[in-house]
mmCIF file of C-alpha atoms in Angstrom:
data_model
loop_
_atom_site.group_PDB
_atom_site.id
_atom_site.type_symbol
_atom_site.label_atom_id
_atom_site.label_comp_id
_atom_site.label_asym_id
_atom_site.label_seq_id
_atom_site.Cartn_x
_atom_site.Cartn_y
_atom_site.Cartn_z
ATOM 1 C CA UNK A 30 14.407 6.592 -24.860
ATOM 2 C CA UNK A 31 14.226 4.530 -27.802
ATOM 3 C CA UNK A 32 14.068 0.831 -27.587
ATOM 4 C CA UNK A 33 17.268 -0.661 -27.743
ATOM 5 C CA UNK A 34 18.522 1.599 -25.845
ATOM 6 C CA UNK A 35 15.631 0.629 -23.402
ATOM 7 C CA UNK A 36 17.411 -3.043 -23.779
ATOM 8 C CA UNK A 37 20.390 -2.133 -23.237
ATOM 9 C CA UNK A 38 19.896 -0.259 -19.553
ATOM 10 C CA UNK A 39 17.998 -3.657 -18.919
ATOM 11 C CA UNK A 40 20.362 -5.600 -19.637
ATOM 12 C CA UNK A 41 23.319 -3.875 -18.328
ATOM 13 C CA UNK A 42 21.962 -3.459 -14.617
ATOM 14 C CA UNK A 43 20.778 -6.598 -14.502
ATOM 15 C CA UNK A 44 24.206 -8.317 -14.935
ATOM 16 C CA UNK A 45 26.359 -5.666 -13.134
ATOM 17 C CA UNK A 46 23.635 -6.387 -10.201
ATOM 18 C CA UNK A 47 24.463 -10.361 -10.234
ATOM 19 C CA UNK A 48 28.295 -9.668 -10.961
ATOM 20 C CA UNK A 49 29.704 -7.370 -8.852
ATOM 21 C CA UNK A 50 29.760 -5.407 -5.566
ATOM 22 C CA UNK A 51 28.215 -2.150 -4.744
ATOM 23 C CA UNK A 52 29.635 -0.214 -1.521
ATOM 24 C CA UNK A 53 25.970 0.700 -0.490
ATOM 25 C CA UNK A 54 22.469 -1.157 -1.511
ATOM 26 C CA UNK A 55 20.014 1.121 -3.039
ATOM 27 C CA UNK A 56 16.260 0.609 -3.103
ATOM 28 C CA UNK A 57 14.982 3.212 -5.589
ATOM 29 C CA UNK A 58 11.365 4.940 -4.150
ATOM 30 C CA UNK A 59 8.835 6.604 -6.400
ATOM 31 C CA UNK A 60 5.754 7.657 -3.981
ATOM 32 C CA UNK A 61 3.741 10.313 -3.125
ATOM 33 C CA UNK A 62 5.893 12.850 -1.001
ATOM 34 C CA UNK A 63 4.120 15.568 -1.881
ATOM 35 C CA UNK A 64 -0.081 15.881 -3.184
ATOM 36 C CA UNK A 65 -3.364 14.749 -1.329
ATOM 37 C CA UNK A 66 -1.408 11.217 -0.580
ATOM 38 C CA UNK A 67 1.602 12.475 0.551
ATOM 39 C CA UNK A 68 1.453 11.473 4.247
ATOM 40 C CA UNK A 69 1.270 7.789 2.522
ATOM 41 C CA UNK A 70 4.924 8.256 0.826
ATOM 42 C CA UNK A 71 6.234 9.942 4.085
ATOM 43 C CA UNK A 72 5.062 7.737 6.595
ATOM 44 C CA UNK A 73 5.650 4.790 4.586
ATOM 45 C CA UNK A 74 9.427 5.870 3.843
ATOM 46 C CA UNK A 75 9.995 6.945 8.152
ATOM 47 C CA UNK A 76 8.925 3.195 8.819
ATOM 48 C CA UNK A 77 11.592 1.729 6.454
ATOM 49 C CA UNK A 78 14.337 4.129 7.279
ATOM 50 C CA UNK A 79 13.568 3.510 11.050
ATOM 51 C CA UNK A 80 14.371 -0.110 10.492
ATOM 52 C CA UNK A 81 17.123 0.512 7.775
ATOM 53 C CA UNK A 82 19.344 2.529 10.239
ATOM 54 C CA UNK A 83 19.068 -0.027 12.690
ATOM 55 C CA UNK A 84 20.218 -2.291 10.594
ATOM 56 C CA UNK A 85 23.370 0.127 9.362
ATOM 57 C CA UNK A 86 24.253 1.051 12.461
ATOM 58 C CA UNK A 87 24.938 -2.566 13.376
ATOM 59 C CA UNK A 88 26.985 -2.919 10.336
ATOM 60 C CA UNK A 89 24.482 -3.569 7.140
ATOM 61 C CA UNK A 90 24.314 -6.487 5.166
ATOM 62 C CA UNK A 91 27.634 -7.605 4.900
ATOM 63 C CA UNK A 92 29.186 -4.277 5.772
ATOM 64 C CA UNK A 93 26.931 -2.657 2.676
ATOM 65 C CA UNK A 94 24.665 -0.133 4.046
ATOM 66 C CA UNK A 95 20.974 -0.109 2.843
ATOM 67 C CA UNK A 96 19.955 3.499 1.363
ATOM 68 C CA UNK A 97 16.173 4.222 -0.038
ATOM 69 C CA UNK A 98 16.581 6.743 -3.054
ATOM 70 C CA UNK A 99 13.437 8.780 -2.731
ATOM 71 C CA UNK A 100 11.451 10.458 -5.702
ATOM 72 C CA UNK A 101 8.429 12.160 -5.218
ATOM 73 C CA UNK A 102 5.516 11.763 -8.090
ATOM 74 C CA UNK A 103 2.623 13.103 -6.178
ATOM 75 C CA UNK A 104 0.679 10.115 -6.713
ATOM 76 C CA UNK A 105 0.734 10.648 -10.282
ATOM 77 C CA UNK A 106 1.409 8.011 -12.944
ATOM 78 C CA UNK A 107 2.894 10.189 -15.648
ATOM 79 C CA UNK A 108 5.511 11.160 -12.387
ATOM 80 C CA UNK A 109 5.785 7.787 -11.555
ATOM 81 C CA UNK A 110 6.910 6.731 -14.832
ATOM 82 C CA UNK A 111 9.355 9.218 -15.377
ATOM 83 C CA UNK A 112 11.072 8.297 -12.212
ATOM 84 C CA UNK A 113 11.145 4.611 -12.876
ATOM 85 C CA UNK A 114 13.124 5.640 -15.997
ATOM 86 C CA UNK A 115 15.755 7.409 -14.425
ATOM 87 C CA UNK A 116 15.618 4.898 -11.870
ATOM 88 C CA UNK A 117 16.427 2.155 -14.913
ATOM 89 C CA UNK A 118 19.195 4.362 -16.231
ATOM 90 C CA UNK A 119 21.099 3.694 -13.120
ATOM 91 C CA UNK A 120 23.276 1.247 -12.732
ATOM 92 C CA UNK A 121 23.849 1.074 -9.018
ATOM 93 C CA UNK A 122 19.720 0.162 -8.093
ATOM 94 C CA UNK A 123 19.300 -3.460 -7.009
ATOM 95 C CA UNK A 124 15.535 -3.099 -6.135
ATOM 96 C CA UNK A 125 12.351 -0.876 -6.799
ATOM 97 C CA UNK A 126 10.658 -0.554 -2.863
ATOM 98 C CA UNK A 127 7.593 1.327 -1.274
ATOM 99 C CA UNK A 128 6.038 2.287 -4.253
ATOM 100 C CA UNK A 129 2.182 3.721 -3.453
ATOM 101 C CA UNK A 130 -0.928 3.543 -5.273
ATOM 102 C CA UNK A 131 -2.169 1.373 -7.960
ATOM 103 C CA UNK A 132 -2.440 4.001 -11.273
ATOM 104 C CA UNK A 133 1.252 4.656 -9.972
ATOM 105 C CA UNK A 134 1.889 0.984 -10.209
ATOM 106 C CA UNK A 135 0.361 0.287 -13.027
ATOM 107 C CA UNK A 136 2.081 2.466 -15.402
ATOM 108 C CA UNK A 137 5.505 1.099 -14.990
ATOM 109 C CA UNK A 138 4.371 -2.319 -14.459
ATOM 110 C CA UNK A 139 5.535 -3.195 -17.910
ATOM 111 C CA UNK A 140 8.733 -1.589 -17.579
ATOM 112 C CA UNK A 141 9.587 -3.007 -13.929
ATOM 113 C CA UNK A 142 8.332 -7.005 -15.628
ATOM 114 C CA UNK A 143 10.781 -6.669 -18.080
ATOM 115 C CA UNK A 144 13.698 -5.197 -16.420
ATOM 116 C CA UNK A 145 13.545 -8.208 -14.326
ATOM 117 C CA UNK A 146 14.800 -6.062 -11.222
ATOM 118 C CA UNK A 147 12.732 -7.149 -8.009
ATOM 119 C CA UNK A 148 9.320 -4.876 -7.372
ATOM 120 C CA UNK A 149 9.183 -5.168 -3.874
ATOM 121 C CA UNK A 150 6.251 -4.294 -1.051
ATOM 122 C CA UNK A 151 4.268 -1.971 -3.170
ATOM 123 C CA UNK A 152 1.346 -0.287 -1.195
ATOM 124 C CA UNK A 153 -1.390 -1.643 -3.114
ATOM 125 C CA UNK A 154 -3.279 -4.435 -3.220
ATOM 126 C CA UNK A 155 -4.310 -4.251 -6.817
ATOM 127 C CA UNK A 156 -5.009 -7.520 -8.712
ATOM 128 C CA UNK A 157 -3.011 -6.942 -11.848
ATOM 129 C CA UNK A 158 -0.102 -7.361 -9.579
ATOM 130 C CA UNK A 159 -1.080 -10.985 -8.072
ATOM 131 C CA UNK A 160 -2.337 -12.541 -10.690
ATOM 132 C CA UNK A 161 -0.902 -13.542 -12.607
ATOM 133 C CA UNK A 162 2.368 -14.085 -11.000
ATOM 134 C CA UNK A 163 5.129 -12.010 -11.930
ATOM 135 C CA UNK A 164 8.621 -14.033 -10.959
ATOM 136 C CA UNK A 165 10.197 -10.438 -9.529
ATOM 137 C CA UNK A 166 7.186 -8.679 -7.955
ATOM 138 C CA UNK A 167 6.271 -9.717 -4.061
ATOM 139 C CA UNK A 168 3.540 -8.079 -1.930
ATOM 140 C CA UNK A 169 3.706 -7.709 1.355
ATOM 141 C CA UNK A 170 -0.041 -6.649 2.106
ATOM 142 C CA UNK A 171 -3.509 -8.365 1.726
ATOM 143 C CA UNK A 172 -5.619 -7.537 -1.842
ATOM 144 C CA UNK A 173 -7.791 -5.635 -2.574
ATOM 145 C CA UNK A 174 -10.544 -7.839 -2.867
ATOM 146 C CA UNK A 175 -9.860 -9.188 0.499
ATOM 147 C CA UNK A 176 -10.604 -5.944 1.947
ATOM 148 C CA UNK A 177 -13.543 -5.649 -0.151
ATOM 149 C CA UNK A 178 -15.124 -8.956 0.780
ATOM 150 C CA UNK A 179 -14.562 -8.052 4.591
ATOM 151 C CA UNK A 180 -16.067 -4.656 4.403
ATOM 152 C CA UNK A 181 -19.668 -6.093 2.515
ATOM 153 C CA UNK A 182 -19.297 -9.125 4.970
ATOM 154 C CA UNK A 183 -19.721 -6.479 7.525
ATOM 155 C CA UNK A 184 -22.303 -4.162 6.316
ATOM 156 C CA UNK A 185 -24.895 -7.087 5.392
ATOM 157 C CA UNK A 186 -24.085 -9.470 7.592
ATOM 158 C CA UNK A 187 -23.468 -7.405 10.806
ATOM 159 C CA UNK A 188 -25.298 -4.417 9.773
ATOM 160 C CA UNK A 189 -28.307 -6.238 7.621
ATOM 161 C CA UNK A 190 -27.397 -3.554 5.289
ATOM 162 C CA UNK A 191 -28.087 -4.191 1.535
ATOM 163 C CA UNK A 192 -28.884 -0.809 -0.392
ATOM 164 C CA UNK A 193 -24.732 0.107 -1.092
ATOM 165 C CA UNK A 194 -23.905 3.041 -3.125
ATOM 166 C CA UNK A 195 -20.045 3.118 -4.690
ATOM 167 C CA UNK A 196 -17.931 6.565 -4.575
ATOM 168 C CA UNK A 197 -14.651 5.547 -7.040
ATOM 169 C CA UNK A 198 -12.235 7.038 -7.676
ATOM 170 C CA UNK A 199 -12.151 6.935 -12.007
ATOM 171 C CA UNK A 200 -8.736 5.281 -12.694
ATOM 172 C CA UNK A 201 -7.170 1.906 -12.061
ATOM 173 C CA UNK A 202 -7.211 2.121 -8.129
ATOM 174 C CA UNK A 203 -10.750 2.184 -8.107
ATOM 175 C CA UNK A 204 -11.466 -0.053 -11.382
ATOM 176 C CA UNK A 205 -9.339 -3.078 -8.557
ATOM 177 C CA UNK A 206 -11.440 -2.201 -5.631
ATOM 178 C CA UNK A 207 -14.726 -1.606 -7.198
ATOM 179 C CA UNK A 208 -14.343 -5.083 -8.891
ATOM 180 C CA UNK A 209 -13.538 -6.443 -5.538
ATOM 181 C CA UNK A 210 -16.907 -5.026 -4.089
ATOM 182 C CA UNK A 211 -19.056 -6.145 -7.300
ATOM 183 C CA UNK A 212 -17.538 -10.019 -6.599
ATOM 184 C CA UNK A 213 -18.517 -9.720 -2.603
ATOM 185 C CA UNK A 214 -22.020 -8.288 -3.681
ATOM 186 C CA UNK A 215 -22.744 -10.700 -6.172
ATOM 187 C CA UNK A 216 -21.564 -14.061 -3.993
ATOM 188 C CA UNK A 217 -24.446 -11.910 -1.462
ATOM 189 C CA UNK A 218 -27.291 -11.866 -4.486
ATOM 190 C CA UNK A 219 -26.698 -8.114 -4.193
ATOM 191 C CA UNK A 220 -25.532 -5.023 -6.599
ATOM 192 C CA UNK A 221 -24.860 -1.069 -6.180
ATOM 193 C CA UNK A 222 -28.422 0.527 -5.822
ATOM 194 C CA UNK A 223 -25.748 3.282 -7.491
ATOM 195 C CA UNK A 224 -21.829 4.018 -8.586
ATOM 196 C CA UNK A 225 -20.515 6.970 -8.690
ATOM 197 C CA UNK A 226 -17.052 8.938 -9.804
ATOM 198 C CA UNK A 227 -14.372 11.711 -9.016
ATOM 199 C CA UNK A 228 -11.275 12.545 -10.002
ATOM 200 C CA UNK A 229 -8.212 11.116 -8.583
ATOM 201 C CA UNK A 230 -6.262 14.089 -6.520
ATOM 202 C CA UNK A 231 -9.127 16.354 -5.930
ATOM 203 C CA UNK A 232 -11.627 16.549 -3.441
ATOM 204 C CA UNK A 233 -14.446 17.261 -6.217
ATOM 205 C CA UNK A 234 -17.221 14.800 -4.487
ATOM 206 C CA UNK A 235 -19.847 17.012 -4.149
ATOM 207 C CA UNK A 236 -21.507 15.998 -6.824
ATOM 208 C CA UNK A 237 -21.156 12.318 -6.691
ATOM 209 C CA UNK A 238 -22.472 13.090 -2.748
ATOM 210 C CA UNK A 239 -25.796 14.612 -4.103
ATOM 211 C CA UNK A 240 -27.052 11.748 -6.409
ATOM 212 C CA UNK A 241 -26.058 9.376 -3.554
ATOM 213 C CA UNK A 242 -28.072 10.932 -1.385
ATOM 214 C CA UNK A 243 -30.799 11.587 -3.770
ATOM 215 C CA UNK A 244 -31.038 7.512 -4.102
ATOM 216 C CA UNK A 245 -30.935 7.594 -0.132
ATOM 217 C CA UNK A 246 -28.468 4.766 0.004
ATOM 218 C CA UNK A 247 -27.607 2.885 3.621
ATOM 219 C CA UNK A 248 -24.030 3.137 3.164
ATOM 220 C CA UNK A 249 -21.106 4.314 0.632
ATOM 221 C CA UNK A 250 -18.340 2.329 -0.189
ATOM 222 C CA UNK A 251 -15.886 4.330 -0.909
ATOM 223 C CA UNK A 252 -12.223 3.871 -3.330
ATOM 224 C CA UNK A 253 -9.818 6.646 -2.714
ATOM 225 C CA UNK A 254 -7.466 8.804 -0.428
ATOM 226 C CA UNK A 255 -7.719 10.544 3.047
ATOM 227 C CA UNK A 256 -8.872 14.065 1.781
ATOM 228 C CA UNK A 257 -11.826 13.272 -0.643
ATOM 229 C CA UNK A 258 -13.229 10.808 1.871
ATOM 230 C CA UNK A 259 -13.076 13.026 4.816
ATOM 231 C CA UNK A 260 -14.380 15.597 2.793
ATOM 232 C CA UNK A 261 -17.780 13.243 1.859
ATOM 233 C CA UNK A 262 -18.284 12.548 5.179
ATOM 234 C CA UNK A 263 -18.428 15.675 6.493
ATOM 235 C CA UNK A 264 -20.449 16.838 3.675
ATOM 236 C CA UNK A 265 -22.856 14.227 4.443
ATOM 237 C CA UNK A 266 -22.910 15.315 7.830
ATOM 238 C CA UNK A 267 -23.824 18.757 7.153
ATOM 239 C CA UNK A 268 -26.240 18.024 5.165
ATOM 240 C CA UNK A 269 -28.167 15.456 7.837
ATOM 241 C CA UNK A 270 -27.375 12.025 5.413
ATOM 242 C CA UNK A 271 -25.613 9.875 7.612
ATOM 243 C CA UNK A 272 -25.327 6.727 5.604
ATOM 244 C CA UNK A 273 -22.629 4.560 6.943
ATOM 245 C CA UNK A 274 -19.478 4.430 5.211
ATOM 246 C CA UNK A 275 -16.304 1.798 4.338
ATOM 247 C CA UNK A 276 -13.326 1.844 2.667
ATOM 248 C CA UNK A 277 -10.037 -0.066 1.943
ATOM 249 C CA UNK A 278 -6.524 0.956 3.956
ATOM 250 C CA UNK A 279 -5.042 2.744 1.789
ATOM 251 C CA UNK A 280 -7.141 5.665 3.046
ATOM 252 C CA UNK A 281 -5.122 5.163 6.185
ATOM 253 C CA UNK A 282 -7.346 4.960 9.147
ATOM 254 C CA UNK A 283 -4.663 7.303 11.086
ATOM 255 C CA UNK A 284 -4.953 10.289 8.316
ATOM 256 C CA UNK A 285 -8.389 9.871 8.064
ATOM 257 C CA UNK A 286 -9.945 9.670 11.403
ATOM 258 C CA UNK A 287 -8.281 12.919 12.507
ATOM 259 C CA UNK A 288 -10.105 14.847 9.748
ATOM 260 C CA UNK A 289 -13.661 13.817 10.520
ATOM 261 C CA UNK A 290 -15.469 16.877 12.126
ATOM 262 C CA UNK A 291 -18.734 14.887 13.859
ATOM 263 C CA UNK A 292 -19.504 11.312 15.095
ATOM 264 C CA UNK A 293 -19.579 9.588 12.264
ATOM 265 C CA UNK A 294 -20.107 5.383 10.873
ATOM 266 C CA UNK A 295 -17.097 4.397 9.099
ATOM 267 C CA UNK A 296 -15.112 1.374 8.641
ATOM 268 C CA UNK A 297 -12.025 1.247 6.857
ATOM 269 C CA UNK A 298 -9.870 -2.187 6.606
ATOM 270 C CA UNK A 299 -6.528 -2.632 7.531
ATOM 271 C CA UNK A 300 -4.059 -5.332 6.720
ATOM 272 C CA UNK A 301 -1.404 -4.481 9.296
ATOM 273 C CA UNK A 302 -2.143 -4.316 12.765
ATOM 274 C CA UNK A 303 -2.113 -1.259 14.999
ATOM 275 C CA UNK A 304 1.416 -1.397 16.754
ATOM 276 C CA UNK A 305 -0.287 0.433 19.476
ATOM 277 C CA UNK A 306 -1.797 -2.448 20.691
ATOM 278 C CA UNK A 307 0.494 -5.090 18.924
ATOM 279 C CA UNK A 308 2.690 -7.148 21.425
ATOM 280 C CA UNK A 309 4.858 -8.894 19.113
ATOM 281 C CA UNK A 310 8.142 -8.715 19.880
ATOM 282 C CA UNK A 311 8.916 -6.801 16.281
ATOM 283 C CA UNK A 312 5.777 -4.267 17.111
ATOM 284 C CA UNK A 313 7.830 -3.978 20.372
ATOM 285 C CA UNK A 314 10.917 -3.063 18.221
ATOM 286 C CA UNK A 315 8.824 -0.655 16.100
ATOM 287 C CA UNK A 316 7.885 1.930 18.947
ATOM 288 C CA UNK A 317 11.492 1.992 20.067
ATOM 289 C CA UNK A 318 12.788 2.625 17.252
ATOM 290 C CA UNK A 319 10.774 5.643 16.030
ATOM 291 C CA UNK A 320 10.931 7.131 19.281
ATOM 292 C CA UNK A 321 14.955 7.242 18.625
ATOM 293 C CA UNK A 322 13.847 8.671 14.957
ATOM 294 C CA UNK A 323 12.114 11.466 17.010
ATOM 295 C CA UNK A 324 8.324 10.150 15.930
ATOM 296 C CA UNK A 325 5.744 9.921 18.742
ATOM 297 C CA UNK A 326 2.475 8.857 16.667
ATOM 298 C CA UNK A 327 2.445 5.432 15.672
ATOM 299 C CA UNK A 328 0.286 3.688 12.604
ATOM 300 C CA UNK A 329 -0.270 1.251 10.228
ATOM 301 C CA UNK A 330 1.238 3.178 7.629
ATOM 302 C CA UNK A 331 4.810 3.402 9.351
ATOM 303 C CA UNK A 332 4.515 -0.089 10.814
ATOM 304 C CA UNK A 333 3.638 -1.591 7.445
ATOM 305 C CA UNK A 334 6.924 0.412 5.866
ATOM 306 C CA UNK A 335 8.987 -1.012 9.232
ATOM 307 C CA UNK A 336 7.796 -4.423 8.336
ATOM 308 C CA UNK A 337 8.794 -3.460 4.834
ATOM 309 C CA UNK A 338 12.347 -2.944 5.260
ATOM 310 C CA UNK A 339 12.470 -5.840 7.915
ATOM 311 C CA UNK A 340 11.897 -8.519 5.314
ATOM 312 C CA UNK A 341 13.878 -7.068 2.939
ATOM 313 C CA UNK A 342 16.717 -7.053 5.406
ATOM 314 C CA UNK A 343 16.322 -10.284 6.966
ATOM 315 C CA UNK A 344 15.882 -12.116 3.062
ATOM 316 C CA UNK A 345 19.137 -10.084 2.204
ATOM 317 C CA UNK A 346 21.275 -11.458 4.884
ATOM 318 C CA UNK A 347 20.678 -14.934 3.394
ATOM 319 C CA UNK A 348 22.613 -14.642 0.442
ATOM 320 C CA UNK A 349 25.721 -14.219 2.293
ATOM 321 C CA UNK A 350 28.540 -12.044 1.440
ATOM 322 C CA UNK A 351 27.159 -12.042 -2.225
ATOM 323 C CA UNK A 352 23.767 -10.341 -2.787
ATOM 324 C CA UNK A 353 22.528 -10.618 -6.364
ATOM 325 C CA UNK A 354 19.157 -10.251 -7.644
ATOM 326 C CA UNK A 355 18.443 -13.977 -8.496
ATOM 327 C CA UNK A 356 19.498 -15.038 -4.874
ATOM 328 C CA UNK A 357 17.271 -12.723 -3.454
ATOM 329 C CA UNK A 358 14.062 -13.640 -5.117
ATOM 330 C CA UNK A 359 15.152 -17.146 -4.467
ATOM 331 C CA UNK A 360 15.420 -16.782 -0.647
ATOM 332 C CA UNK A 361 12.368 -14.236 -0.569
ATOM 333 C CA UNK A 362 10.153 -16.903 -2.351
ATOM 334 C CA UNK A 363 11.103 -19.050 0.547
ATOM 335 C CA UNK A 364 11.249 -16.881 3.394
ATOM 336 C CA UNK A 365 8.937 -17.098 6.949
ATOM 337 C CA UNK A 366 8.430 -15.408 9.759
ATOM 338 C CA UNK A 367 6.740 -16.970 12.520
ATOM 339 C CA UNK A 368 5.186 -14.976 15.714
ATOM 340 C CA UNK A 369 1.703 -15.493 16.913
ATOM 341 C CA UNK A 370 -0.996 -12.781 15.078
ATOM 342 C CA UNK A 371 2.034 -12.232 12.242
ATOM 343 C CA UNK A 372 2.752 -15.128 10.394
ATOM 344 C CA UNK A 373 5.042 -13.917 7.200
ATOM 345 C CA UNK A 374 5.530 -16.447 3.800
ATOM 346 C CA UNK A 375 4.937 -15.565 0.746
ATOM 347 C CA UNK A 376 2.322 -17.476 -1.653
ATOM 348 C CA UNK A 377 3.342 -19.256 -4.734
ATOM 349 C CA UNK A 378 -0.331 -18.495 -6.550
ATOM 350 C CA UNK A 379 0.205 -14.614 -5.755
ATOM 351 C CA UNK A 380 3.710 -13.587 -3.651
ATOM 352 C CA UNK A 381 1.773 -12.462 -0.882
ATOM 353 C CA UNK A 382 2.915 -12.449 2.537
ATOM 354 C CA UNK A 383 0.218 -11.330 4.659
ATOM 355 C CA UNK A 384 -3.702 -12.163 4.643
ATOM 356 C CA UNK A 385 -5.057 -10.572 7.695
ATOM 357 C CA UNK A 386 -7.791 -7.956 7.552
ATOM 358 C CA UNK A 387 -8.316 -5.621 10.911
ATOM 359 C CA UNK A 388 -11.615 -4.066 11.185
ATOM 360 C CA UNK A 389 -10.886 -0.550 12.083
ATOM 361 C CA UNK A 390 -13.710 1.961 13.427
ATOM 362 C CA UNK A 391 -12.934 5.816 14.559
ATOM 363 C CA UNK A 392 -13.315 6.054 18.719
ATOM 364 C CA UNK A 393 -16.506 7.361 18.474
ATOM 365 C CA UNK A 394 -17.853 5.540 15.721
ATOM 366 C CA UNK A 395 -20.239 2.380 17.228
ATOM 367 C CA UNK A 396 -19.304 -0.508 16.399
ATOM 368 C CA UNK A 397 -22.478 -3.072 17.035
#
């Protein structure tokens, strides 16, 4: 694609988006479907459909139903691109929606900034994406470096531990989080005792496992997905090094915990709550509703995709019988939700919604 032409798909569905009427409203949806992060893309997409077809059943948003177009890019950023372009040559998308990963994210962010067409509820909680603000990209989730500053509030505070090794995973995703644990060490007069790498989709931590047990370090923090992590713990565990180890949610606590072999320490955050225990009324709502989808197992990662599709929906049926773009943002930057333990409204510093971190442990992991 060349660059006017570029312009031109900008500009053209961008005004056909704030001019006229399409019969259906398309969020297009470039995640993993597919790859070591699929059940990320999966889960999150069940959530949002599960509340979409509620809301299309009872007659959409203004008689227009809501429809996710799904592509998968494995978690891949060269995918993710691609996608987004064919996305752009479309003229019938009014939003880009459940997005996962930050490499993903960050190699369309360009692209998405200057279409102008609303990046909404990526899973991530990358920086580059908060700050600084970007008028058509909102968050749904807590940051990274909230997570981050939980997780090392925990180890040396609760734990007294202070000799951290980092496991990262060597691309953008872990250049976010691994900043975020540097800033909580340093406010603690602390650093890594040592950081290690591996390759993003590939469980090839075998290495990185051996010099951080050589260095004999208390605890791992660790940036990356379900398999690799599950993988170094029970590694560890074979081998008799049981440091304790933490990560950030997008490791989903629910894929993750069901792939550890032994009694292990681990902590990872989570910025939605469990809707197993959740009495909201919308939590409530939630477990109905994927029972009539057919789903039995409940976690974050649905529930945060649910939540997802509920503020989209609820913003869009403020603008009336005319949804454009620009009314959207404008009643999204204004929008709350109000229930006790999940408080919705977006930030004007960084066009976040939620700020809660829950301190998740396995069942038999101890937790004092």
């Amino acid at each position: 694609m060349n660059l006017f032409k570029g312009l031109f798909i900008c500009f053209s569905v961008n005004a056909f988006a704030d001019t006229e009427v399409q019969q259906t409203i398309n969020l297009a949806v470039s995640n993993a479907t597919s790859g070591s992060a699929s059940q990320l893309g999966i889960r999150l997409n069940q959530g949002a459909n599960a509340y979409f077809n509620r809301v299309n059943s009872q007659g959409g948003i203004d008689g227009r139903a809501i429809k996710l177009e799904q592509l998968d890019d494995g978690y891949e950023p060269y995918k993710t691109l691609k996608n987004t372009q064919q996305f752009l040559e479309r003229d019938d998308i009014f939003a880009f929606f459940n997005y996962v990963g930050t490499p993903t994210a960050h190699a369309v962010i360009k692209q998405i900034k200057n279409s102008g067409i609303p990046f909404l509820m990526p899973f991530t909680g990358a920086e580059f994406l908060r700050v600084p603000v970007l008028d058509n990209v909102y968050h749904l989730r807590a940051s990274y470096y909230q997570e981050a500053e939980q997780q090392i509030n925990y180890l040396v505070g609760s734990k007294n531990i202070k000799d951290i090794g980092l496991l990262i995973q060597a691309d953008e995703f872990g250049i976010s989080v691994e900043k975020g644990y540097l800033m909580a060490l340093e406010s603690r007069g602390l650093k890594p005792t040592v950081t290690t790498r591996y390759r993003r989709n590939t469980n090839d931590v075998a290495l990185a496992l051996s010099i951080l047990k050589e260095k004999n370090v208390q605890a791992i923090a660790f940036v990356g997905t379900y398999e690799p992590f599950a993988q170094l713990i029970n590694s560890a565990h074979q081998q008799n090094f049981k440091p304790f180890f933490t990560t950030v949610s997008f490791v989903s606590s629910h894929e993750l915990f069901q792939r550890l072999t032994q009694k292990s320490d681990v902590l990872v955050t989570e910025v939605m709550p469990d809707p197993n225990t959740c009495e909201e009324d919308i939590c409530i709502q939630f477990i109905e509703d994927m029972k009539s989808q057919g789903i039995e197992n409940f976690d974050q990662i649905l529930f945060e995709g649910y939540l997802n599709a509920f503020v989209f929906a609820e913003v869009a049926k403020q603008c009336d019988a005319i949804l454009t773009r620009s009314c959207f943002l404008e009643k999204l930057a204004n929008f709350e939700h109000k229930q006790k333990g999940l408080s919705i409204s977006f930030k004007n510093n960084n066009h976040q919604g939620l700020s809660s971190i829950f301190l998740n442990f396995p069942p038999l992991s101890p937790k004092n």
